[in-house]
Tab-separated table of C-alpha atoms in Angstrom:
chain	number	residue	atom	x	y	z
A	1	UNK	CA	14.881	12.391	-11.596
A	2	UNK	CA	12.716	9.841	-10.638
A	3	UNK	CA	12.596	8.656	-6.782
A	4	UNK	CA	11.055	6.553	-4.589
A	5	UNK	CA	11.365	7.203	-0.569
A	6	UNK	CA	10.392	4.905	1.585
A	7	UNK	CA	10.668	7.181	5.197
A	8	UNK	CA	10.479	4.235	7.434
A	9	UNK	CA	13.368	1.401	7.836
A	10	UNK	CA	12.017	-0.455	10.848
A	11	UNK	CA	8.219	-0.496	11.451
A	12	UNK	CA	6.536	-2.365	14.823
A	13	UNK	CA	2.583	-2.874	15.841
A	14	UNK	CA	0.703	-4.966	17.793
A	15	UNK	CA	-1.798	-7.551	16.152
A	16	UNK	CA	-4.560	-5.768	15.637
A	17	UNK	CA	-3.355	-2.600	15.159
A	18	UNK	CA	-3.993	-0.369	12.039
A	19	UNK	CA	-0.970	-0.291	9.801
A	20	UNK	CA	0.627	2.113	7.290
A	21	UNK	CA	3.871	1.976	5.627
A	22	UNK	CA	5.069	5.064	3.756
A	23	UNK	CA	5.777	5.492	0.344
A	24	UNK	CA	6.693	8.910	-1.788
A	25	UNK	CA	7.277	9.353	-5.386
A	26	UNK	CA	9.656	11.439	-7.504
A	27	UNK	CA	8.729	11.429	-11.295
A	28	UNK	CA	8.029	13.817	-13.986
A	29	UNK	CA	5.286	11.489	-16.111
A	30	UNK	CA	2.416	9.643	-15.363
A	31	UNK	CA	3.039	7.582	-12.020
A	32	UNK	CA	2.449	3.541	-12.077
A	33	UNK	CA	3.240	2.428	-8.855
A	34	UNK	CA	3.312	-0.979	-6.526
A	35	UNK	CA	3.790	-2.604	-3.521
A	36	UNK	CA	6.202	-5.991	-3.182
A	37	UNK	CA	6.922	-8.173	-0.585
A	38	UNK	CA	9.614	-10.576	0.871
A	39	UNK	CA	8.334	-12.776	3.594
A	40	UNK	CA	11.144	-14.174	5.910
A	41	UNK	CA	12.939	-17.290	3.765
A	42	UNK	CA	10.549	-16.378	0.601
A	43	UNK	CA	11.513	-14.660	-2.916
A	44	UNK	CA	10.302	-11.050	-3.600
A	45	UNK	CA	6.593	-11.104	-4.661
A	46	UNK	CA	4.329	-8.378	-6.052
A	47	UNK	CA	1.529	-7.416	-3.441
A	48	UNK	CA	-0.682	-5.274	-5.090
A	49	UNK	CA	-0.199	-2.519	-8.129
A	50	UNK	CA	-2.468	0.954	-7.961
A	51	UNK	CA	-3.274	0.450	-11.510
A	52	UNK	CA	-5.492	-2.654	-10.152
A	53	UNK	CA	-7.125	-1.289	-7.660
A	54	UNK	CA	-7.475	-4.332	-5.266
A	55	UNK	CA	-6.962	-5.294	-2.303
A	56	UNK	CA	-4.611	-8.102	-1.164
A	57	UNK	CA	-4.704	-9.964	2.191
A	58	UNK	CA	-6.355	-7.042	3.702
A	59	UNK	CA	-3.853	-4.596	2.097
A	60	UNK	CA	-5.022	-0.768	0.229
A	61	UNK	CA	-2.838	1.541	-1.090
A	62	UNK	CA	-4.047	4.669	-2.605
A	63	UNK	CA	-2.283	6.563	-5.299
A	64	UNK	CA	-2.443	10.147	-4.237
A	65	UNK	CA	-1.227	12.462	-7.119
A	66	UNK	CA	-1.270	15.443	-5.027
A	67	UNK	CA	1.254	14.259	-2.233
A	68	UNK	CA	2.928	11.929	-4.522
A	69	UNK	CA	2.246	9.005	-2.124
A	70	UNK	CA	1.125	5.747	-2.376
A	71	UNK	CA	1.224	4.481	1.081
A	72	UNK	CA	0.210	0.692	2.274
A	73	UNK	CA	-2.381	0.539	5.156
A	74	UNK	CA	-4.051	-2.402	6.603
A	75	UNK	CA	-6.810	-2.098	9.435
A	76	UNK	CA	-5.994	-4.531	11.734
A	77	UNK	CA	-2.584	-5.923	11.011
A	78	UNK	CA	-1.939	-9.907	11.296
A	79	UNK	CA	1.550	-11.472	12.920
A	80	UNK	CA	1.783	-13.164	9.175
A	81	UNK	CA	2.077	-9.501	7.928
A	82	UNK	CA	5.524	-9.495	9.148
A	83	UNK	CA	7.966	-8.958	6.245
A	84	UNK	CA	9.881	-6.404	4.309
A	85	UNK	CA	7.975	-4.291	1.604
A	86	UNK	CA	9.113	-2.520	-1.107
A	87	UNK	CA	7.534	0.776	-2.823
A	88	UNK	CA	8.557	0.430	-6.681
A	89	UNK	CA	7.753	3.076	-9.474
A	90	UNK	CA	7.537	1.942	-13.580
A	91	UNK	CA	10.335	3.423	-14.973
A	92	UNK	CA	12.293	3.853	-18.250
A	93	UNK	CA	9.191	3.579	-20.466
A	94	UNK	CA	6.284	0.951	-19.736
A	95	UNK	CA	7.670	-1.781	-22.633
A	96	UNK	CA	10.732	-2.898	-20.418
A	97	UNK	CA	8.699	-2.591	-16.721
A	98	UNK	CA	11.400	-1.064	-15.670
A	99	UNK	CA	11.152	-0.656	-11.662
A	100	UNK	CA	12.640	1.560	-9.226
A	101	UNK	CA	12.530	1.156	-5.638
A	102	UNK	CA	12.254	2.096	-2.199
A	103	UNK	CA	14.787	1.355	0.275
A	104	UNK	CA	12.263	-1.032	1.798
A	105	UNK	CA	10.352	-1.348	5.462
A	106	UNK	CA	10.717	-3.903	7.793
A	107	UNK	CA	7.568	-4.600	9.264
A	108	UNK	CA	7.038	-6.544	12.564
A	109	UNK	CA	3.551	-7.312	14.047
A	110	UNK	CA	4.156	-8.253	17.542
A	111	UNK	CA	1.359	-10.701	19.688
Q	1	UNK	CA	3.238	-21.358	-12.318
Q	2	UNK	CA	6.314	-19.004	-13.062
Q	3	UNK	CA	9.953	-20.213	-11.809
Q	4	UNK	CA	12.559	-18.152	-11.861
Q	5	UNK	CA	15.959	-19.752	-10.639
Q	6	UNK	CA	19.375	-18.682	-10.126
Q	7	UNK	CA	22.433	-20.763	-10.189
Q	8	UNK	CA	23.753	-20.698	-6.555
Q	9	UNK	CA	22.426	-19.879	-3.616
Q	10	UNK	CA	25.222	-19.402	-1.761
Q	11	UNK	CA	28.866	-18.064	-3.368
Q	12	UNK	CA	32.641	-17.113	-1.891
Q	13	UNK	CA	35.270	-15.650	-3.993
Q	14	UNK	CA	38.238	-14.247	-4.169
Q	15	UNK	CA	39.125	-10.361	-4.546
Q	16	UNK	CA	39.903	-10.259	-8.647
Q	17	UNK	CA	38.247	-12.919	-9.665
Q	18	UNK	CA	35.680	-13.523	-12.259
Q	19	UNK	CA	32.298	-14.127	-11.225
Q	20	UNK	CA	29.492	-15.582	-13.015
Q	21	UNK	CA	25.726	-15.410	-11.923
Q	22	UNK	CA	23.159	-17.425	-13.964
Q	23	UNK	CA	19.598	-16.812	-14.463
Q	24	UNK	CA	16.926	-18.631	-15.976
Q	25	UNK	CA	13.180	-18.213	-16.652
Q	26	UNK	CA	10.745	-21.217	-17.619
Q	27	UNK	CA	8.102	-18.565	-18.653
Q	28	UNK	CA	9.122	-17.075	-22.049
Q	29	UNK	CA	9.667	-13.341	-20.802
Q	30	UNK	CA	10.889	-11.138	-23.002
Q	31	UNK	CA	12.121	-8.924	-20.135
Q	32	UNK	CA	14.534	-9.611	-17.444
Q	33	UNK	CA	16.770	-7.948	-14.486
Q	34	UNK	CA	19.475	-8.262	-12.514
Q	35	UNK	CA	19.128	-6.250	-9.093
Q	36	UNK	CA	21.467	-5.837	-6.088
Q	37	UNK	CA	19.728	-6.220	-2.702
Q	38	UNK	CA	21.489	-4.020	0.403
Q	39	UNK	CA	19.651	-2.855	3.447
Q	40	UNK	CA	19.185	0.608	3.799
Q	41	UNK	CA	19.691	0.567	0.155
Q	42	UNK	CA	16.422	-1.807	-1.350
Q	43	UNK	CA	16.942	-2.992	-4.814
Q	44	UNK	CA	19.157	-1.197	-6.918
Q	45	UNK	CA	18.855	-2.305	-10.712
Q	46	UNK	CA	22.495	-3.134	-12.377
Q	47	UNK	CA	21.271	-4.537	-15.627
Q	48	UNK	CA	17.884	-5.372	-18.335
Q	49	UNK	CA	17.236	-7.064	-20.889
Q	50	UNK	CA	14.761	-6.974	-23.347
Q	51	UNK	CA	15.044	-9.330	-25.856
Q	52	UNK	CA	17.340	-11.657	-26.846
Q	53	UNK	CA	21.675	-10.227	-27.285
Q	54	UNK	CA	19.619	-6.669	-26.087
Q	55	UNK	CA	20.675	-5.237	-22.894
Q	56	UNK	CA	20.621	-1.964	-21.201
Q	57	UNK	CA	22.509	-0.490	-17.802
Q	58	UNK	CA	20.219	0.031	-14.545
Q	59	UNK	CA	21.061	2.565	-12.149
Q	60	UNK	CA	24.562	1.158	-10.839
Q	61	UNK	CA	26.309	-1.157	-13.617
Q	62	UNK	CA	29.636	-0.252	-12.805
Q	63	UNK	CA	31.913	-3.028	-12.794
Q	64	UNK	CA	29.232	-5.653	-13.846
Q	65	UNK	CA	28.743	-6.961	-17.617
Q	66	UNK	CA	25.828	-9.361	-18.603
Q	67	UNK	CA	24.848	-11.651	-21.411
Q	68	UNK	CA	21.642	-12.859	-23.159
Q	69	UNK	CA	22.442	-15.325	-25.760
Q	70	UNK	CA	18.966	-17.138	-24.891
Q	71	UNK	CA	15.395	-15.788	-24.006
Q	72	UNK	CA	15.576	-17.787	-21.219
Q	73	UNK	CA	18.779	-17.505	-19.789
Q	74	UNK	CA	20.293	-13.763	-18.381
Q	75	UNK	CA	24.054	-13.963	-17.001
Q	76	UNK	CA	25.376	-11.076	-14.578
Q	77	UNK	CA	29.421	-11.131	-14.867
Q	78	UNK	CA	31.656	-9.680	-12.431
Q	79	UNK	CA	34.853	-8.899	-14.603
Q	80	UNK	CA	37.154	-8.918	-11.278
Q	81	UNK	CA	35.120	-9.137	-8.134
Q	82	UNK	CA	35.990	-6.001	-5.661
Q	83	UNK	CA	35.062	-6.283	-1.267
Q	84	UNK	CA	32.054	-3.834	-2.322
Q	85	UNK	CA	30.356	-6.017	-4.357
Q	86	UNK	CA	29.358	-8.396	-1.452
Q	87	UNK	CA	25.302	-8.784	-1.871
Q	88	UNK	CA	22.521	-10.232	-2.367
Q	89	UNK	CA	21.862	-10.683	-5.988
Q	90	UNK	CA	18.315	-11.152	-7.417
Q	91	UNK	CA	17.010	-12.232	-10.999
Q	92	UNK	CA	13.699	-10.904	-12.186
Q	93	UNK	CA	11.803	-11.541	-15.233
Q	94	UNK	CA	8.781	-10.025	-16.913
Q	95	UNK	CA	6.570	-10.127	-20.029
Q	96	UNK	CA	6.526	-7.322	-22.432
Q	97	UNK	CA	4.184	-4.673	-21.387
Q	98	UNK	CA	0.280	-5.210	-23.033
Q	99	UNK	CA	-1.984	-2.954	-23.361
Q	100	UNK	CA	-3.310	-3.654	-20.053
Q	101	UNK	CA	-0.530	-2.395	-17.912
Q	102	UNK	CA	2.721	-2.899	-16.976
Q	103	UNK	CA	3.608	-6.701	-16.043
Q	104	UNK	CA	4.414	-7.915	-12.887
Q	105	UNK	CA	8.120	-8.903	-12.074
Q	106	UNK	CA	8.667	-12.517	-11.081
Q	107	UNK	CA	11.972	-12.905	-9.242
Q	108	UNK	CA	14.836	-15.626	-8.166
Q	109	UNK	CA	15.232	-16.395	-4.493
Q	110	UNK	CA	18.594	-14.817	-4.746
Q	111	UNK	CA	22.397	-15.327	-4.900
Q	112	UNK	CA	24.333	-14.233	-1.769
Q	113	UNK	CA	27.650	-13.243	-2.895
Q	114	UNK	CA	30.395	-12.854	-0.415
Q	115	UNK	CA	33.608	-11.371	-1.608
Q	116	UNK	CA	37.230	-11.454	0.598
């Protein structure tokens, strides 16, 4: 069945600090993954998709078969970074965009 | 610039009672969600549509029906509200996939739905 884990409920660094929120996959086919975001008072929003390849306000996230991860890392994380994420997998066949999702990580970047 | 808005922001009902939750899209998507939002939980998908009077269940559409008698509009019905359906509720809409990948979701700022 397919899965997404998201390990982490509550995540807290400094600004500065390097950043990496957690994501694991479950699924039998080929894997098309992304990363969305809800800033505080702000709708969901897609961040960035693997398929792309980009990065986003200073964001990477690798797709790694192997592990069946596809965790979010920053290098120096910013006090605006400070928002819930999502981990979402394509789902159900790729003509609906079906998503499934994490349970979501709170992150806070403290001063 | 894609707009995706939902009828209420807030909403307080009644145990029983029948609950209505619009939707509507200003982008022509053929595709569109309903989700429940819970923490611990993330987004759990009750309900899709694909095209017009087409719909399919998500992972949890127990005691929710929808409709989609317009491409732009996507209703989420609560036959009799119950204590555990108390969430946030978000819209999402989407093109059809191309053939460049799948589409991103564009999503409603949400309906908080409290239930006594």
């Amino acid at each position: 069945a397919q899965r997404v884990t998201q390990p982490e409920k509550l995540l807290s660094v400094f600004k500065g600090a390097p950043v990496e929120l957690k994501c694991n996959y479950s699924y039998s086919g080929s894997p098309e993954l992304f990363w969305y975001v809800q800033y505080s008072r702000q709708r969901l929003q897609l961040l960035l998709r693997h398929i792309s390849r980009e990065s986003i306000k200073g964001f990477t996230a690798d797709l790694n078969k192997g592990e069946t991860s596809f965790h979010l890392k920053k290098p120096f994380a910013q006090e605006e970074d400070s928002a819930m994420y999502y981990c979402a997998l394509l789902t159900g066949g790729t003509s609906y965009g079906k998503l499934t999702f994490g349970q979501g990580t709170i992150l806070t970047v403290h001063p | 610039d894609v707009k995706v808005t939902q009828s209420s922001r807030y909403l307080v009902k009644r145990t029983g009672e029948k609950v209505f939750l619009e939707c509507v899209q200003d982008m022509d998507h053929e595709n569109m969600f309903w989700y429940r939002q819970d923490p611990g939980l993330g987004l759990r998908l009750i309900y899709f549509s694909y095209d017009v009077k087409m719909k399919e269940k998500g992972d949890i559409p127990e005691g929710y029906s929808v409709s989609r008698e317009k491409k732009e509009r996507f209703s989420l019905i609560l036959e009799s509200a119950s204590t555990n359906q108390t969430s946030m509720y978000l819209c999402a809409s989407s093109r059809r996939t191309s053939g460049t990948g799948p589409e991103t979701q564009y999503f409603g700022p949400g309906t908080r739905l409290l239930v006594l």
